[in-house]
Each structure stands twice: as C-alpha cells, then as structure tokens.
Coordinates of C-alpha atoms and ligand atoms in Angstrom, one line a residue:
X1 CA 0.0 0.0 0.0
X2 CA 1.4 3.1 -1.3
X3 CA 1.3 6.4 1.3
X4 CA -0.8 7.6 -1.0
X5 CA -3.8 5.2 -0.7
X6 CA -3.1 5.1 2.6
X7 CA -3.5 8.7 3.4
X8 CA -6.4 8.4 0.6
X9 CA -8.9 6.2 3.2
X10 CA -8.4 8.5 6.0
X11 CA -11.7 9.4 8.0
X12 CA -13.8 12.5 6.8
X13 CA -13.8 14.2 10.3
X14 CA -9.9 13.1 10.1
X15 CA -9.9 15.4 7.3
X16 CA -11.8 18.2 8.5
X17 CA -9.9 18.4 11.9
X18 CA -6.7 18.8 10.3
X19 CA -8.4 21.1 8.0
X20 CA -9.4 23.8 10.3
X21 CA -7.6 26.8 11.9
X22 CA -6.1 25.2 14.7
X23 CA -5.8 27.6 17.4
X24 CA -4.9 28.0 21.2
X25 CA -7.9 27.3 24.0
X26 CA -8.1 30.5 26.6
X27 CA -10.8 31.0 28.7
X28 CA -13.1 28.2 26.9
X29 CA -12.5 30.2 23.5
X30 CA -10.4 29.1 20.7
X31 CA -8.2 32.0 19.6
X32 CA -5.0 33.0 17.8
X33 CA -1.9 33.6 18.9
X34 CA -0.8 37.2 19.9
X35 CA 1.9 37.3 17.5
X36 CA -0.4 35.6 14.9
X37 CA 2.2 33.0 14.3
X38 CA 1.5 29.4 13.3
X39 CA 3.7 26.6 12.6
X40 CA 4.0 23.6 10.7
X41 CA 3.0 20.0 12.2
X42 CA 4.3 17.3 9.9
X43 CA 3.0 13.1 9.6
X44 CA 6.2 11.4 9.9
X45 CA 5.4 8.6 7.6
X46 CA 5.7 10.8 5.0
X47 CA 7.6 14.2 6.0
X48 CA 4.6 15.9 4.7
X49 CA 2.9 19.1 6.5
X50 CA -0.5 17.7 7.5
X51 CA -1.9 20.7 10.0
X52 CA -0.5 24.6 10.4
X53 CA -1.3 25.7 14.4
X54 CA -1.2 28.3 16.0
X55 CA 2.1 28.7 18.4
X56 CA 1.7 29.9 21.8
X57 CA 4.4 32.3 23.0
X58 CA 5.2 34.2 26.4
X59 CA 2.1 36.5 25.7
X60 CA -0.3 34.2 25.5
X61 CA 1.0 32.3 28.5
X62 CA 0.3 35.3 30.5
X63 CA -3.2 35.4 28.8
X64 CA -3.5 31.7 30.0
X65 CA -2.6 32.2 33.4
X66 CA -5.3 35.1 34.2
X67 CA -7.7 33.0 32.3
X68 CA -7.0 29.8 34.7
X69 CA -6.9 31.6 38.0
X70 CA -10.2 33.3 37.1
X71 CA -11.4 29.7 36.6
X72 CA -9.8 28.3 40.2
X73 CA -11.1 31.1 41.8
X74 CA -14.7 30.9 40.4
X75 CA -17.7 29.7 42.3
X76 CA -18.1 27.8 39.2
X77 CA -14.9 25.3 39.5
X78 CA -14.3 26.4 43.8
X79 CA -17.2 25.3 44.8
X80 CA -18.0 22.9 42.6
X81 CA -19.4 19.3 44.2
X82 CA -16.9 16.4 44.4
X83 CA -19.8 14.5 42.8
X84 CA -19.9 16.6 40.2
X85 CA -16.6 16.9 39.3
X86 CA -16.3 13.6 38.9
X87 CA -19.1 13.5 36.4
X88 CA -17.2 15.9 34.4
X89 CA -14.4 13.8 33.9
X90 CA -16.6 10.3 33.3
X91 CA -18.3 13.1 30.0
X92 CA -14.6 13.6 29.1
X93 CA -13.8 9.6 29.3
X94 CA -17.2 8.9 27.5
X95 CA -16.5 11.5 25.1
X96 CA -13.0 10.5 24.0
X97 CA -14.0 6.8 24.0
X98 CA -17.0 7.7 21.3
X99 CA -14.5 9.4 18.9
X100 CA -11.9 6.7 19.4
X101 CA -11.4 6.0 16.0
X102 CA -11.1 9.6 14.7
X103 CA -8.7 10.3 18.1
X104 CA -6.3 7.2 16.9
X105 CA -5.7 8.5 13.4
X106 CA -5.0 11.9 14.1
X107 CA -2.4 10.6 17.0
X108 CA -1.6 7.8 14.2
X109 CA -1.0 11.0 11.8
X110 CA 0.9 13.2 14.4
X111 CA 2.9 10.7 16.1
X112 CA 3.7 7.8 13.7
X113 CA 3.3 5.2 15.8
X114 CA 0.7 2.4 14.3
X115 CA -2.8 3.6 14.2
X116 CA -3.6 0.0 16.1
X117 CA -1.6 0.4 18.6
X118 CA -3.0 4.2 19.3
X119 CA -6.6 2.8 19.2
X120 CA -6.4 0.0 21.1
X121 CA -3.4 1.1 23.3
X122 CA -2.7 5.0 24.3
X123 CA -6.7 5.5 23.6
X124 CA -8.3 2.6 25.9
X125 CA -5.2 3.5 28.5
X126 CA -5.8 7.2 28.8
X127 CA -10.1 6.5 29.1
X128 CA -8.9 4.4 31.9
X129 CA -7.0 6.4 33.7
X130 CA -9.4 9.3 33.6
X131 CA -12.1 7.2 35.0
X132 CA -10.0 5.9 37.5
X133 CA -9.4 9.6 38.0
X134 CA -12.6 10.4 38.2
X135 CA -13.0 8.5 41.6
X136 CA -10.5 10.8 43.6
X137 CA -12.7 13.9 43.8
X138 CA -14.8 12.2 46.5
X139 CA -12.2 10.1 48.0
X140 CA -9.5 12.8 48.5
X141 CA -9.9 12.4 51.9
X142 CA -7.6 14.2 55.0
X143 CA -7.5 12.6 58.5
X144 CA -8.1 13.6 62.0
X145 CA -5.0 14.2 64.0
X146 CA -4.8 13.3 67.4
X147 CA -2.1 16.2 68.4
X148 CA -1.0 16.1 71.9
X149 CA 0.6 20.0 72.4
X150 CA 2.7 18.8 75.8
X151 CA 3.9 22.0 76.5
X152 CA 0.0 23.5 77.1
X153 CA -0.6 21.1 80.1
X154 CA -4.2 22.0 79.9
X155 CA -5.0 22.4 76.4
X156 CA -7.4 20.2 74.6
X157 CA -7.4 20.4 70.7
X158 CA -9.0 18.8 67.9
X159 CA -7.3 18.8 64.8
X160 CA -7.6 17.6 60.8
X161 CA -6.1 17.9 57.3
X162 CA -7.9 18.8 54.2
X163 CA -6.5 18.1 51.0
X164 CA -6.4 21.4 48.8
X165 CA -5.7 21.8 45.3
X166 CA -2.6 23.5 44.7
X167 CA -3.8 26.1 42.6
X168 CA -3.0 27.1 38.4
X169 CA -0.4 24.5 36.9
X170 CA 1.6 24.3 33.8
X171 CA 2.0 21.2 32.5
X172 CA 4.6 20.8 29.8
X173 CA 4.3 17.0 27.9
X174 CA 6.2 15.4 25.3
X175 CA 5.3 13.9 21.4
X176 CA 6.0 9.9 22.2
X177 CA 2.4 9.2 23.5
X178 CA 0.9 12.6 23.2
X179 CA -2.8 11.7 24.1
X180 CA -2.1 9.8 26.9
X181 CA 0.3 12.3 28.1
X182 CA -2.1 15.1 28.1
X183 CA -4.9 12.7 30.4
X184 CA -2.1 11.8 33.0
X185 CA -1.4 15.3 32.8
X186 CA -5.0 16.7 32.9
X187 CA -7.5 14.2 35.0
X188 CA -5.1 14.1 38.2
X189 CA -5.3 18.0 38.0
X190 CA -8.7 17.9 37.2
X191 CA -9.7 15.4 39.8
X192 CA -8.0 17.5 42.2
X193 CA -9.7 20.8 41.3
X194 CA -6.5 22.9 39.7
X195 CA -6.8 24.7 37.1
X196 CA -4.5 24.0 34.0
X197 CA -2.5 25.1 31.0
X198 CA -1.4 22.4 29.2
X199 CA 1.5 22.6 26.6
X200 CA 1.8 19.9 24.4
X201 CA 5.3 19.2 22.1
X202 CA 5.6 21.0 19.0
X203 CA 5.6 17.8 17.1
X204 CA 2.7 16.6 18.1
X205 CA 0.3 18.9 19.2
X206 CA -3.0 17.8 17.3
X207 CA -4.9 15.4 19.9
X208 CA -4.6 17.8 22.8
X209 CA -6.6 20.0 20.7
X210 CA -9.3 17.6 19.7
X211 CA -8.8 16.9 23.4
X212 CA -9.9 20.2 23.9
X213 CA -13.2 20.3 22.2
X214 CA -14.0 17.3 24.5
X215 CA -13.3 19.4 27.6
X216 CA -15.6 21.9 26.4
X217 CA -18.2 19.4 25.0
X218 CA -17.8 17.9 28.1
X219 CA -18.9 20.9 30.0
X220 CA -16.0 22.1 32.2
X221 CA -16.3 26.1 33.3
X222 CA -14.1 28.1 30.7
X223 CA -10.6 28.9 31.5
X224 CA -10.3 25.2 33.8
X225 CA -8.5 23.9 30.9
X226 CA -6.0 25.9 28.9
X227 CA -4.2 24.5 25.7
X228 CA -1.7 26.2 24.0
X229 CA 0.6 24.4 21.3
X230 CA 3.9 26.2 20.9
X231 CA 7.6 25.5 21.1
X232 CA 9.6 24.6 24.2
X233 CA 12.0 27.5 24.3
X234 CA 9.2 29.8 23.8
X235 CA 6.2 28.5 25.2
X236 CA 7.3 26.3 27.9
X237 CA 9.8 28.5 29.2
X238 CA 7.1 31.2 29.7
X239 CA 5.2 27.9 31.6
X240 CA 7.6 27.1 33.6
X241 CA 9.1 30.6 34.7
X242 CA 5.7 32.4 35.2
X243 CA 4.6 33.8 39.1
X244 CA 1.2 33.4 38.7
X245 CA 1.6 29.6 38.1
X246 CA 1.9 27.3 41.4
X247 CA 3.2 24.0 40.3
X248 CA 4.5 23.0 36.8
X249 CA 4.4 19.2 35.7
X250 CA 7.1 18.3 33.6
X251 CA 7.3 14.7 31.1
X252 CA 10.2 14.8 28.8
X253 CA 14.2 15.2 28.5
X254 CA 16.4 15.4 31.7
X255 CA 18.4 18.3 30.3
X256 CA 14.9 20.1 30.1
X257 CA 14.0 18.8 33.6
X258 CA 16.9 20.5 34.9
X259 CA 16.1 24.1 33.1
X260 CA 12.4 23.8 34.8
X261 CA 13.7 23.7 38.1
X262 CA 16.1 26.4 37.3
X263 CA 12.8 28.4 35.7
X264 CA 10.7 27.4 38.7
X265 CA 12.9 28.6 41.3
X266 CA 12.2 32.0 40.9
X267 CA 8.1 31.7 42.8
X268 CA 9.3 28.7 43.9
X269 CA 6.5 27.0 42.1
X270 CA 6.0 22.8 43.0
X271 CA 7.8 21.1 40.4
X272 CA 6.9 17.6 39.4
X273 CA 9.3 15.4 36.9
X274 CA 9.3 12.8 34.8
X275 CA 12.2 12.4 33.0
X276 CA 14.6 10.4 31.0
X277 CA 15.7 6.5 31.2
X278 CA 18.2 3.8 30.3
X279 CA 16.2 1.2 32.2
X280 CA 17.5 -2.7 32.3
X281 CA 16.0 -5.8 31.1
X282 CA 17.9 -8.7 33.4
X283 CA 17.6 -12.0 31.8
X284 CA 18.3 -14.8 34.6
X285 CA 20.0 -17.7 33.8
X286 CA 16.3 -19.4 34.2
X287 CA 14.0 -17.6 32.6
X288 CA 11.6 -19.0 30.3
X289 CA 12.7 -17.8 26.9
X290 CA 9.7 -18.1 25.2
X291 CA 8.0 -15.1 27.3
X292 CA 11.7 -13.4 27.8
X293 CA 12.8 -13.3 24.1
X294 CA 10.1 -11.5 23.1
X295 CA 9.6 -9.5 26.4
X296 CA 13.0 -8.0 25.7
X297 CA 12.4 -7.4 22.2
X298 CA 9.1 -5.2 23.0
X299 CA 10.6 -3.9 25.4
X300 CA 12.9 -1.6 23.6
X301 CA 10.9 -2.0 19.8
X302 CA 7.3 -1.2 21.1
X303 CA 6.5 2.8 20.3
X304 CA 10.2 2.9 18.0
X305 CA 11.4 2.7 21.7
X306 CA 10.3 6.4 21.8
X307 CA 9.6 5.3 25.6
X308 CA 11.0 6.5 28.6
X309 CA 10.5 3.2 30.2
X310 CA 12.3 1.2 27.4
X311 CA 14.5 -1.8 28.2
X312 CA 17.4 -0.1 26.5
X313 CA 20.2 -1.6 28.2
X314 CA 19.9 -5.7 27.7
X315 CA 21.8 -7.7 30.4
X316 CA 21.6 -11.4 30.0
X317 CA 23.4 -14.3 31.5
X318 CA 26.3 -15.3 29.9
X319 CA 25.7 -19.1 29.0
X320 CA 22.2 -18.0 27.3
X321 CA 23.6 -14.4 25.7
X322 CA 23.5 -15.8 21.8
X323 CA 20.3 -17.2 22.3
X324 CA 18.6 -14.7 23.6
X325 CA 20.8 -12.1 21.3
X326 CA 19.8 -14.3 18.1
X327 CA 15.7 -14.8 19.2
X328 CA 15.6 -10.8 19.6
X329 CA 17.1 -10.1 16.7
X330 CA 14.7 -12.3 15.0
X331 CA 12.0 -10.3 16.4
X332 CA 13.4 -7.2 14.8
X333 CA 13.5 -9.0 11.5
X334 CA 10.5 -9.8 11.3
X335 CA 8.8 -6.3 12.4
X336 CA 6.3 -5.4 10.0
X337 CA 7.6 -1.3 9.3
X338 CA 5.7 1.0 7.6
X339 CA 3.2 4.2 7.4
X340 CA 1.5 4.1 11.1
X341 CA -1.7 4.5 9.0
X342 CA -1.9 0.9 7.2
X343 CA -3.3 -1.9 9.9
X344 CA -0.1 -4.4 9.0
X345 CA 2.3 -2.0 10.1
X346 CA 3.9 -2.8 13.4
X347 CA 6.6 -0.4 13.7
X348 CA 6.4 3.0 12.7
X349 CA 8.5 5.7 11.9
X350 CA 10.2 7.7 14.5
X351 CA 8.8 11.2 15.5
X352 CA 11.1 13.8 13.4
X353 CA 13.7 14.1 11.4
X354 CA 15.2 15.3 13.9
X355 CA 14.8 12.3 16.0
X356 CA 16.5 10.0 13.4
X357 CA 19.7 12.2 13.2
X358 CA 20.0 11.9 17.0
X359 CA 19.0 7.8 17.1
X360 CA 21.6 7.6 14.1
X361 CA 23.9 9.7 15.8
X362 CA 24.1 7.4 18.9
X363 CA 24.0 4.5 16.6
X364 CA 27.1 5.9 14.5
X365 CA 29.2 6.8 17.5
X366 CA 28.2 3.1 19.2
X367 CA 29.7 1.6 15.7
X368 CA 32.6 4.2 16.0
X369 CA 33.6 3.0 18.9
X370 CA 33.6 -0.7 18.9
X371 CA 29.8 -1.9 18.9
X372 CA 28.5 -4.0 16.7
X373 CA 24.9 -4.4 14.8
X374 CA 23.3 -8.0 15.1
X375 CA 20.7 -6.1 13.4
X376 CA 19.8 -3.1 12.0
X377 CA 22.1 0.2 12.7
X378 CA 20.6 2.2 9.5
X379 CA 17.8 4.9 8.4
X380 CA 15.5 3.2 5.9
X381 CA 16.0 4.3 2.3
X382 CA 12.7 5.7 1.7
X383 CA 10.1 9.2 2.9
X384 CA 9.4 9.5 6.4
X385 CA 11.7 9.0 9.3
X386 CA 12.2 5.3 9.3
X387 CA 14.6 3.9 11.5
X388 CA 15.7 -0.2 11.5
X389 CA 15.2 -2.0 14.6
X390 CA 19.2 -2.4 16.1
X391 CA 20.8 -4.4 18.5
X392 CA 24.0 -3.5 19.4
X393 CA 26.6 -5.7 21.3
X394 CA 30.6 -5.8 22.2
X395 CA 29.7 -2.8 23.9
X396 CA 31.7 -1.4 27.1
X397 CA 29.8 0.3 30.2
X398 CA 31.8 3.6 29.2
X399 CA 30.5 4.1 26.1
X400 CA 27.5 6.8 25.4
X401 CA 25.0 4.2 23.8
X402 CA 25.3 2.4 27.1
X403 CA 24.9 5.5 29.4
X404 CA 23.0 7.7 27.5
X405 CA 19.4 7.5 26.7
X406 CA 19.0 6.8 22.8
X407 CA 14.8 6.8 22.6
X408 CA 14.9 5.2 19.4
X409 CA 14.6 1.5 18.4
X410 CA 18.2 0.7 20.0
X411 CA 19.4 -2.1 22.4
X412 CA 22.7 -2.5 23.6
X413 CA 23.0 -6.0 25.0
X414 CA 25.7 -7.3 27.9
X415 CA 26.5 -10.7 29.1
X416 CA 27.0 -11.0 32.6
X417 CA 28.0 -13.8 35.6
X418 CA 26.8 -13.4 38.7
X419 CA 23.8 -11.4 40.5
X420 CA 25.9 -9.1 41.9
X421 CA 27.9 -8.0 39.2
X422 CA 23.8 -8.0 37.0
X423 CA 22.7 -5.9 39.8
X424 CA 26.1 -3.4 40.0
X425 CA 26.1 -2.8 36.0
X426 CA 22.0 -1.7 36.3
X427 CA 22.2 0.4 38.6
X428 CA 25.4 2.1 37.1
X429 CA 23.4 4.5 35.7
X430 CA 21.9 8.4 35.9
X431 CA 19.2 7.1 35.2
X432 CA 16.2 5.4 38.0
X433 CA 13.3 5.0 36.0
X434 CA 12.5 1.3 36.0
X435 CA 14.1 -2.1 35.7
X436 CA 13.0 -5.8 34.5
X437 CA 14.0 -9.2 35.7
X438 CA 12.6 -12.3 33.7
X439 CA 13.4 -15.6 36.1
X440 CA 11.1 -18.3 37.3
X441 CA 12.8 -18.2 40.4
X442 CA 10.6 -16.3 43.0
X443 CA 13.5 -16.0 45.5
X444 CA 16.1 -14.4 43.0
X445 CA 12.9 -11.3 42.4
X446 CA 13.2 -11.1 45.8
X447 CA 17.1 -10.2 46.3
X448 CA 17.1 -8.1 43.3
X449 CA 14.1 -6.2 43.4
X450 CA 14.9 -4.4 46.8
X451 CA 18.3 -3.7 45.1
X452 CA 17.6 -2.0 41.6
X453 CA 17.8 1.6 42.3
X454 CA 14.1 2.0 40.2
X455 CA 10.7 3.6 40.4
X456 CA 9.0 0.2 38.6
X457 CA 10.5 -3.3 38.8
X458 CA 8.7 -5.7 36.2
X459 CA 8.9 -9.2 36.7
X460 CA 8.3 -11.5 33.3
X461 CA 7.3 -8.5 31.8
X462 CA 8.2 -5.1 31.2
X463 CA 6.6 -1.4 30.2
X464 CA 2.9 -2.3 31.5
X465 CA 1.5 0.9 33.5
X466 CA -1.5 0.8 34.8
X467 CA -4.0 3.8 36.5
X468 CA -3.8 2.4 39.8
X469 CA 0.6 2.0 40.6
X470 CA 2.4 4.9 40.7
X471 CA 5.0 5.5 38.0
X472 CA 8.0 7.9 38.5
X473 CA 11.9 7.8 38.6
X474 CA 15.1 7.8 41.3
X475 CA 18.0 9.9 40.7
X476 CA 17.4 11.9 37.3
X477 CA 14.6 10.0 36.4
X478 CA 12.6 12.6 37.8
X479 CA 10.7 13.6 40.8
X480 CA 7.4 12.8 42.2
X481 CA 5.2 10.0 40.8
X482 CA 2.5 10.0 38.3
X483 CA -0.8 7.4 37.8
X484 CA -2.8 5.9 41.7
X485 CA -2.6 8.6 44.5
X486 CA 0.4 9.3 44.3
X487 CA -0.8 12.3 41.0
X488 CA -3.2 13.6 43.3
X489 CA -1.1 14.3 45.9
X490 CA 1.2 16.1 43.5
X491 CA -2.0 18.2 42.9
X492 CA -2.5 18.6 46.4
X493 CA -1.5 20.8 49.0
X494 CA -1.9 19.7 52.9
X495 CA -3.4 21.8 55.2
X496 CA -3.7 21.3 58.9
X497 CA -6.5 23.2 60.5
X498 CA -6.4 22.9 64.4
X499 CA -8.9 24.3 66.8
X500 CA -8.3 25.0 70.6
X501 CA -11.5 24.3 73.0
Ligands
LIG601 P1 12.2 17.9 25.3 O1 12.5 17.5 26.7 O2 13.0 19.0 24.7 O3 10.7 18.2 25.1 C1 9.6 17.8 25.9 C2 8.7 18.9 26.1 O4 9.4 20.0 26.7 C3 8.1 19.5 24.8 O5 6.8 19.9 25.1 C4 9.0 20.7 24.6 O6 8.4 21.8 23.9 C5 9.2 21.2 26.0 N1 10.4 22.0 26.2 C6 11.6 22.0 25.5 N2 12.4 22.9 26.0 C7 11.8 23.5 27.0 C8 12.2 24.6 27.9 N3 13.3 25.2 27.8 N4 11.3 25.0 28.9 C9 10.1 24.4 29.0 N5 9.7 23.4 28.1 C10 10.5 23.0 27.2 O7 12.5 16.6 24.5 P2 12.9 16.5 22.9 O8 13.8 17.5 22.5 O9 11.6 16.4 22.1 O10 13.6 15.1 22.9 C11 15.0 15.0 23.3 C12 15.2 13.8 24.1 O11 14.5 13.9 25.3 C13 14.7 12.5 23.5 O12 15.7 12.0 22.6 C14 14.6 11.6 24.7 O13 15.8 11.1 25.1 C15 14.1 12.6 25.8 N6 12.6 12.5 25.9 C16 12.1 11.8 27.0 C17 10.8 11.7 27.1 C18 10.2 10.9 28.3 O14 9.1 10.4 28.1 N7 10.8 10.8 29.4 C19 9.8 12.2 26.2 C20 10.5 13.0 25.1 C21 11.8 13.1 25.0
LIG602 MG1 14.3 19.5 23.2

C-alpha cells in the first residue's frame, strides 16, 4: 500500500480536523496567537505538512494564566461538588472513548506510531486512567489528628487535614504518546480541582486539541483547561518561569528537567518530573525464553522505543547471551515497518527528522567505537523518518550508547555472571526509571528487586502501566510520581487546620 492510498482512506472528520484553523484554547474560546504566528505540524510517515497551528508564546502564556486563575477562583470550578466533578471527567472519558477512532488517526498522523496500537493502546489507556481519576474527587480524603501539644498542660485540641488543590499548573508533555500524556497530565489535576495550561510538544500537538473540544463538550467552566501548542523555548519556558503559576508538571528530556527547576525557582513554584531512562531488562539464567525473548524485544521496539521506560540496556546471563541475542534479533527481522496508517504495520517511523539524526547519531558513534549491529544500525531508504530495529553488542559500560538515553529503536546488549555483578552494572546509571527481571525463580525477584535503584521493577514483563501503581523515577529520572494517589497528591496541598476548646 502506497502512502498515497493510505492517506487516501483516512476518515472525513480526520480530514476536516486537520483542515481547520487550529488555534490555542483561553478561557473556553479558541483564539490565535498574539503574535499571529503558526507553525507547521508534519505526519512522519511521509515528511509531509498535514496541519498549520497556532504557536503559543510568552504573551499568551500570560493570557493563559489570568484565564486559569479566574477559573480556580470561580464559584463555578471552587465550589463545585466532588460528585460533580467527577461527572465531568466520566463526560470527558465517554467522550473520548465515542471518537476513538477519529482520536487514533490523528495521533496515528501526528505521532507515527501504528494507528492499532494508538486505538487499542494509548486511547483505551488514557479513558482508563481518567475514569479511574474520576474517583478521587470524592475520595481525597484528609485525617483527624490526634495532636498532643505537651507544652499546654491543659489544652485540649481537635485537629484535621484537608486536601487542597494546589492552585493554576503548567503542564509541559512530550510527542512519544501525546494523548495519553495530556490525560495523565490533565484528570489528576482535574480530579484534584486545579486549574491547568497544558502545553503539548511541537511535534505533536494535534490530539490535545481535539482533546480540547472534548473538555468543552464535556462541559468544564471556561478557562479550567487551557491548551496552548507552541515551542519549548518559547512557550514552555514562559510555563515554567511564570509567578502566577503554582506548580509545573514536567514529562520529557532530563536536560529540560533541569532548566524547569532552574525556571521554577524564581516563585518557587511545586515542580513535578518525569524524565529520562536507560532502564535494564535482566535476563536470569532461568527464565523461560519463550516469554523473555520477546519481552525484551518489545521492550525496547514497542512505540520505535520512543519510551521513557524502554528496556534499552539488555543484560543477559552469559551461558544463554547468543540465544537470547539471536531470538531478539529475530523479532526485529521480522517487524512489519511502515506508514502508522496501514493496519499491517507494526513499527512505525520515528517522530522527526530530527529524532532519526540523534538515534543515528548514537547508533554511528556506538559503531565508531567498537559496537556491533546484530541487526539493524541504518535509516531506511525511503520518505518518512524510518529507522531499523538495532541491536548493538561488544559494547563497554563507558561508552554513550550504554549511558546515555538513545529513545529510538536501539538495544545495547551485555553478558553478565553473577547477581551481583547483573545488579552493579544496572544500577550504574543516571538514570532510576525502571528495571526488569525475567526468572522463574521467585526468591532471585526477591534479592534483586529491593536492590535495583528503580521507580517500577517488572517481573516477566516489562513497560505495562497501569491507572492504579504509581509511576516515576530515582535519581534523574525525575521527581514525584505519576498514575494511583500518588498524582493527586502532586496536585494537592496539605493543610492542617487545628482548633483550641
Ligand atoms: P524535550 O524535553 O525538549 O521536550 C519535551 C517537552 O518539553 C516539549 O513539550 C517541549 O516543547 C518542552 N520544552 C523543551 N524545552 C523547554 C524549555 N526550555 N522549557 C520548557 N519546556 C521545554 O524533548 P525532545 O527535545 O523532544 O527530545 C529529546 C530527548 O528527550 C529524547 O531523545 C529523549 O531522550 C528525551 N525525551 C524523553 C521523554 C520521556 O518520556 N521521558 C519524552 C520526550 C523526550
Ligand atoms: Mg528538546
């Protein structure tokens, strides 16, 4: 199937979505820019423009931000019943479950990734999660405190907690699973009554707009959700710098984590990260190889291994290494590549153009110093921004494809000995994001689980989130954790109230 006829049996309302103006969403209204600038979104199965939108700069920030405290502040959003909210956000579910279809090819269009795997993956995931979400508005219970005050002999108190939101947030997302990015972004928020400007990547900023007309459909007060496309430098600087924002939520590069702090320290604003990974896949010397074989191969191929969770680094014991090496090589043979858009595809092409010169670059400087390819290692000879699935091996801890995170389709796979040297070279890392160990023996799990320095350990299987576990990163993986409780209390504030009788 030619990209032609492919892109020729796209939906109507497809069509007409992409068609339209589309603009930033202030205050419940769909508007321009202030500078009246647009820019150029492209389908990376083909390197063609497919949408023109409007970019969000610095002005329109600020126009944002007085937009979304007038909305936290109303009676509308303030005082709105728990109950209530929580209907909201089942409409918004509903509402991006009935256009699942048209919501998986524009992300299919945007992104790359196979429109299958959008549909039945990022889309079913993110109507999850905000109906799981929509349970915490009347469960975000405080406690009663039983304080003692020992230094007022006589005193008798009665104190509790109530769980506040924490006010306007900025929330900054990346282009590898935009939709579902923008509802772990938006329904924690939303669940906990914030108010919210949400900035999706310039490469893929077309869902969180459809996204948008949802909200609105939905019926959530004007100005609660914000959307405004536009360029990290630009845009997301303005986010994460500005006073009148309280908290900025951050999913995306480490070296951008860092300049978010640095841009949030000026209101000291709550900062919440999720960042980078070079997470490990640990093949025991006993693991079933029918589950591991392919478990490692989609662990680092699924989504081009534009994942922040990908089982980059491959650590396998040493009297099973070629096995395992050849099996997941296989795999990557035998990937089905092509336009996201046709339903045989299996891997897509990577995000930008810009994505494959860095993937290539790593892949190029892993070859350039000593690596070898089992398989793969090129850019595919054709439009688009195709990238072969590579497997990389004779590598040396030192070298950048081992240290550094590639997020492309790139594994760079190590024999290894013993448990403690398996557990020493994972954790010799920046990086804390998460770790899998595929063994049939329970009590191995349990002396390397406690030891992988790792927000998620998977056991006999690897990448699966779910609403309900929190998901977040050690060292500069990131800070806080996303998905269960755990977002809401990043959208919370404590406060203690304490009365004297
Ligand atoms: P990035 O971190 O630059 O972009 C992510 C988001 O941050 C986008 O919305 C972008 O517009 C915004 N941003 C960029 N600079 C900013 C700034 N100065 N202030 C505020 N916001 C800013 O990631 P990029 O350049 O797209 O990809 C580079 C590398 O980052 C990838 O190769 C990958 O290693 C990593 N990455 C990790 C992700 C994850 O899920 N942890 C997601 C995307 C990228
Ligand atoms: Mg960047």
């Amino acid at each position: 199937m030619t990209a032609d006829n492919i892109l020729g049996s796209i939906r109507q309302d497809t069509r007409d979505f992409l068609a339209k103006p589309l603009k930033l969403l202030i205050g419940g209204r769909w508007v321009d820019a202030v500078s009246g600038k647009t820019f150029p979104v492209y389908d990376p199965g083909t390197g063609r423009q497919i949408a023109s939108v409007a970019e969000a700069d610095a002005a329109d920030v600020d126009r944002a931000v007085a937009a979304a405290r007038a909305a936290f502040e109303s009676k509308a959003w303030r005082d709105m019943k728990a109950c209530d909210r929580e209907r909201l956000l089942h409409r918004l579910a509903d509402l991006i479950e009935a256009n699942a279809d048209q919501l998986a090819e524009l992300e299919s269009l945007d992104n790359g990734k196979s429109v299958m795997m959008a549909r039945h993956l990022d889309i079913v995931a993110a109507v999850d999660f905000i109906r799981y979400m929509a349970g915490w508005p009347t469960k975000n219970e405080g406690a009663t405190i039983p304080v003692s005050m020992p230094y007022v002999p006589d005193g008798k108190f009665f104190a509790y907690t109530q769980r506040e939101p924490v006010g306007v947030v900025g929330q900054i997302i990346p282009w590898n699973f935009p939709l579902l990015m923008a509802a772990w972004k938006l329904a924690p928020a939303l669940a906990a009554g914030c108010a919210t400007i949400l900035k999706p990547a310039e490469q893929t900023p077309v869902t969180a707009l459809r996204i948008g007309e949802l909200i609105l459909e939905a019926g959530f007060p004007e100005g609660v959700v914000n959307i405004l496309p536009g360029y990290g430098h630009t845009a997301g600087a303005a986010i994460a710098a500005h006073a009148g924002i309280d908290k900025v939520a951050f999913t995306g590069s480490t070296e951008v984590g860092r300049l978010i702090t640095q841009a949030a320290m000026g209101n000291l604003k709550k900062v919440t990260l999720e960042l980078g990974g070079k997470s490990p896949a640990i093949v025991l010397d006993d693991a079933d190889l029918d589950i591991a074989i392919p478990g490692a191969a989609m662990a680092i191929f699924f989504n081009q291994g534009q994942v922040c969770a990908a089982g980059s680094r491959l650590y396998v014991h040493k009297s099973i290494f070629d096995k395992v090496i050849d099996g997941v090589a296989g795999a990557a043979k035998q990937f089905s590549i092509g336009h996201g858009l046709s339903p045989t595809t299996q891997m897509g092409p990577l995000v930008s153009e810009e994505q494959v010169k860095r993937v290539c670059g790593y892949i190029d400087g892993g070859l350039a110093d000593g690596a070898k390819a089992v398989v793969g290692g090129r850019r595919l000879d054709q439009p688009g921004y195709f990238v072969e699935p590579t497997v990389l091996v004779n590598t040396q801890p030192s070298m950048k494809v081992v240290q550094e995170e590639i997020f492309g389709p790139v594994v760079v796979a190590m024999p290894y000995s013993d448990l403690d040297e398996v557990v020493a070279a994972a954790n010799n890392s920046i990086y804390g994001l998460a770790a899998s160990i595929w063994t049939r023996d329970v009590s191995k799990v349990h002396r390397i689980a406690p030891a992988l320095k790792a927000g998620t350990v998977w056991v006999n299987c690897h990448g699966l989130v779910d609403a309900a576990m929190p998901f977040g990163g050690y060292k500069q993986s990131g800070w806080g954790r996303e998905l269960g409780k755990a977002a809401i209390d990043g959208y919370t504030e404590t406060k203690s109230v304490c009365l004297a009788y």
